[in-house]
Tab-separated table of C-alpha atoms in Angstrom:
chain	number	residue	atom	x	y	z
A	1	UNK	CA	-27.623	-10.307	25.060
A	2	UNK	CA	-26.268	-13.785	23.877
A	3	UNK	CA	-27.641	-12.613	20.429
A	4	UNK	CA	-25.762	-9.894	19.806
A	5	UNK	CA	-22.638	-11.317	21.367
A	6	UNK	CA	-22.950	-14.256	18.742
A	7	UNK	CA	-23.643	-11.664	15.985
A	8	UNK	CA	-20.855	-9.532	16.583
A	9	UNK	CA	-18.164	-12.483	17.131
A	10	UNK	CA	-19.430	-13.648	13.496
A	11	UNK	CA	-19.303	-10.133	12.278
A	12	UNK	CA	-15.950	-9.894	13.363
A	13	UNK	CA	-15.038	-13.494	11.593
A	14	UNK	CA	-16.277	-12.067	8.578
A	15	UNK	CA	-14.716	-9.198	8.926
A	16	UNK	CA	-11.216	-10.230	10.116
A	17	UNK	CA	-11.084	-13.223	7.499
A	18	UNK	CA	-11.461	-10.848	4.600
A	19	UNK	CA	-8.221	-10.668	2.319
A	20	UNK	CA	-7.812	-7.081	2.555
A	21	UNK	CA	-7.208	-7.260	6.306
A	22	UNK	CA	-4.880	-9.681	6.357
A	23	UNK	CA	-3.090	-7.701	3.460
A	24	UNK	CA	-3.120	-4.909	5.843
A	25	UNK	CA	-2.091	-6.852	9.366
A	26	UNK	CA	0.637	-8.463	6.687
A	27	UNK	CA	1.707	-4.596	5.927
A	28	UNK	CA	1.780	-3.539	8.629
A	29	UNK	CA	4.045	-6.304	10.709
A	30	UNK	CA	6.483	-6.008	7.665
A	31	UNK	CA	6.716	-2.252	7.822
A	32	UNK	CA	7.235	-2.293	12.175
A	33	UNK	CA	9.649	-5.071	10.745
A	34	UNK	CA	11.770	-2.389	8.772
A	35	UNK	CA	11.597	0.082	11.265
A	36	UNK	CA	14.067	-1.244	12.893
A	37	UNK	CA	16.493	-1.333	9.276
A	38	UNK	CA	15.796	2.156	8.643
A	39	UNK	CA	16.535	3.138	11.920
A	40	UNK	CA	19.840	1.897	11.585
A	41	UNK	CA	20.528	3.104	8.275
A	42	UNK	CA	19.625	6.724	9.101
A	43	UNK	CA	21.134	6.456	12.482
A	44	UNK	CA	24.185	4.670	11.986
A	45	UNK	CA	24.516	5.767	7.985
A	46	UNK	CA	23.537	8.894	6.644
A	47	UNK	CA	22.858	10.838	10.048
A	48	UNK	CA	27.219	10.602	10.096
A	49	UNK	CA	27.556	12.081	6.971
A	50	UNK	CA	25.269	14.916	7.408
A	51	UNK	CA	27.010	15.329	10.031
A	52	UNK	CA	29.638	15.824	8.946
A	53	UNK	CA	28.601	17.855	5.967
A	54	UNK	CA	27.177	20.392	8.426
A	55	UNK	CA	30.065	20.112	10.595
A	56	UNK	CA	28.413	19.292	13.382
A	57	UNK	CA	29.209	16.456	15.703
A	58	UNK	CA	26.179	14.600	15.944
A	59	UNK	CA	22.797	15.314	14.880
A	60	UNK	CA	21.690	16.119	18.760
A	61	UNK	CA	23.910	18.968	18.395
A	62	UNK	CA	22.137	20.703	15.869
A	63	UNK	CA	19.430	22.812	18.243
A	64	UNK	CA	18.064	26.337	17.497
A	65	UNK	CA	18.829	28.127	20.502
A	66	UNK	CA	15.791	30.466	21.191
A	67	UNK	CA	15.114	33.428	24.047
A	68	UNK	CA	18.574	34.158	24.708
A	69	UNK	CA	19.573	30.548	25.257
A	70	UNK	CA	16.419	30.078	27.348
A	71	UNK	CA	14.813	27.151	24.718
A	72	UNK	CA	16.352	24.826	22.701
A	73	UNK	CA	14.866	23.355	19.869
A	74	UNK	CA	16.632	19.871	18.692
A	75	UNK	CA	15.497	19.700	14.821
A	76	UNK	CA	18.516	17.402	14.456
A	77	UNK	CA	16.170	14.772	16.125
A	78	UNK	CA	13.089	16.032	13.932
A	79	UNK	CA	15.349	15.214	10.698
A	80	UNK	CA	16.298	11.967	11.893
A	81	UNK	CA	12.513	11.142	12.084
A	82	UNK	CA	11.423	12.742	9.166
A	83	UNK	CA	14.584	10.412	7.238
A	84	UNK	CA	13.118	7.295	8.880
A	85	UNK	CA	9.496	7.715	7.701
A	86	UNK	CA	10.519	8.819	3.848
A	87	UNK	CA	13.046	5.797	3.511
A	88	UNK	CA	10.311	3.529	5.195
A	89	UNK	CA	7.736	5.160	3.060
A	90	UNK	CA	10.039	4.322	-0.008
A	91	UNK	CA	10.743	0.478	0.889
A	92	UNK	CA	7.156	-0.181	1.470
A	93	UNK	CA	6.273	1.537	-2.274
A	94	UNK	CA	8.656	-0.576	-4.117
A	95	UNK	CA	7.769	-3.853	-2.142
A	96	UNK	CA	4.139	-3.158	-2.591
A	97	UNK	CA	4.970	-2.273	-6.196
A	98	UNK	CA	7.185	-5.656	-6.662
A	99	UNK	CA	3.746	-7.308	-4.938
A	100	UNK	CA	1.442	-5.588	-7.582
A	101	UNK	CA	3.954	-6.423	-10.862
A	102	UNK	CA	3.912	-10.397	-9.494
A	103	UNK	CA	0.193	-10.569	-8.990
A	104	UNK	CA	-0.959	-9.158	-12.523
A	105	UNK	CA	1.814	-11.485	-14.033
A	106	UNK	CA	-0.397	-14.748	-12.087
A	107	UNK	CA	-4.019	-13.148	-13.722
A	108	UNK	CA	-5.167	-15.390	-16.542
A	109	UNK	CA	-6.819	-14.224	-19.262
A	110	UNK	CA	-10.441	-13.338	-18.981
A	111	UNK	CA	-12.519	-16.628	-19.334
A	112	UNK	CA	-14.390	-16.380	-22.842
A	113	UNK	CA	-17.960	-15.408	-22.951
A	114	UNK	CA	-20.622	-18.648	-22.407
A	115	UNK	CA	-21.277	-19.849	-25.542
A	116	UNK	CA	-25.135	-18.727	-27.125
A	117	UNK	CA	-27.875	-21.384	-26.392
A	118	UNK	CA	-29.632	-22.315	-29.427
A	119	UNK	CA	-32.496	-20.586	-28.668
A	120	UNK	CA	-30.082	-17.514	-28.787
A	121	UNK	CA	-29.071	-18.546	-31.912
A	122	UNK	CA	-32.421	-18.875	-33.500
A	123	UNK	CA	-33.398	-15.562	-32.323
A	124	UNK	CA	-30.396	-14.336	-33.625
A	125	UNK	CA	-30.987	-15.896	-36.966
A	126	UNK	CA	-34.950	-14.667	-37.336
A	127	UNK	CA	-33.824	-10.574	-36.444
A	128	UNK	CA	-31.181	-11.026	-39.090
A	129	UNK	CA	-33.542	-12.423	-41.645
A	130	UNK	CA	-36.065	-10.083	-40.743
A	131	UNK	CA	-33.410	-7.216	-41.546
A	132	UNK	CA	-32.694	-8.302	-44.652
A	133	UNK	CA	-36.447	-8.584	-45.523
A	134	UNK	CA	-36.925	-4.309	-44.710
A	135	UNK	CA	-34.436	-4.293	-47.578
């Protein structure tokens, strides 16, 4: 039992100390991070003037009344949500594409090929001599 306790705590050092995770836990604390600014933006910013393009007070006023005023539907709310998620979608694009444009600017060229050992060389000599001898 100690075994596999010991193998799966070093699994999970492997697996947590592996760039693409932290990429991801980095991602992912950023984007709860801007949550919080897009909820104010679509709350406090645009949600007014749709508002008040649509005339309505507030976007929990606009309901679908349904069954003779039985159910109420609040797709104002649904918009709201659907506003957050695009304009969070949309920051985290552009940051991740701003990350992508400064990492390929920080590659270095490809390191050139190792050069030929001579016994390369030689062989390379001896086929080319040999070609020109079938001539």
């Amino acid at each position: 039992m100690t075994k596999k306790a010991g193998g799966l705590i070093a699994e999970f050092k492997e697996f947590i100390s592996r760039g693409n995770v932290v990429d991801m836990a980095v991602g992912v604390i950023i984007g709860g991070a801007f949550k919080a600014i897009a909820d104010s933006l679509v709350g406090d910013i645009l949600m007014p003037l749709i508002s008040l393009l649509t005339k309505k007070v507030s976007f929990e006023d606009m309901v679908w009344v349904v069954g003779g005023g039985q159910t109420v539907i609040p797709y104002g709310n649904f918009l709201a949500a659907i506003l957050n998620f695009l304009i969070t979608a949309l920051a985290i694009f552009l940051l991740v594409k701003a990350i992508n444009r400064f990492r390929k600017k920080e590659e270095v060229a490809p390191p050139k090929p190792p050069a030929t050992s001579p016994e390369a060389a030689l062989l390379t000599e001896i086929r080319d001599l040999l070609k020109e001898q079938k001539k």
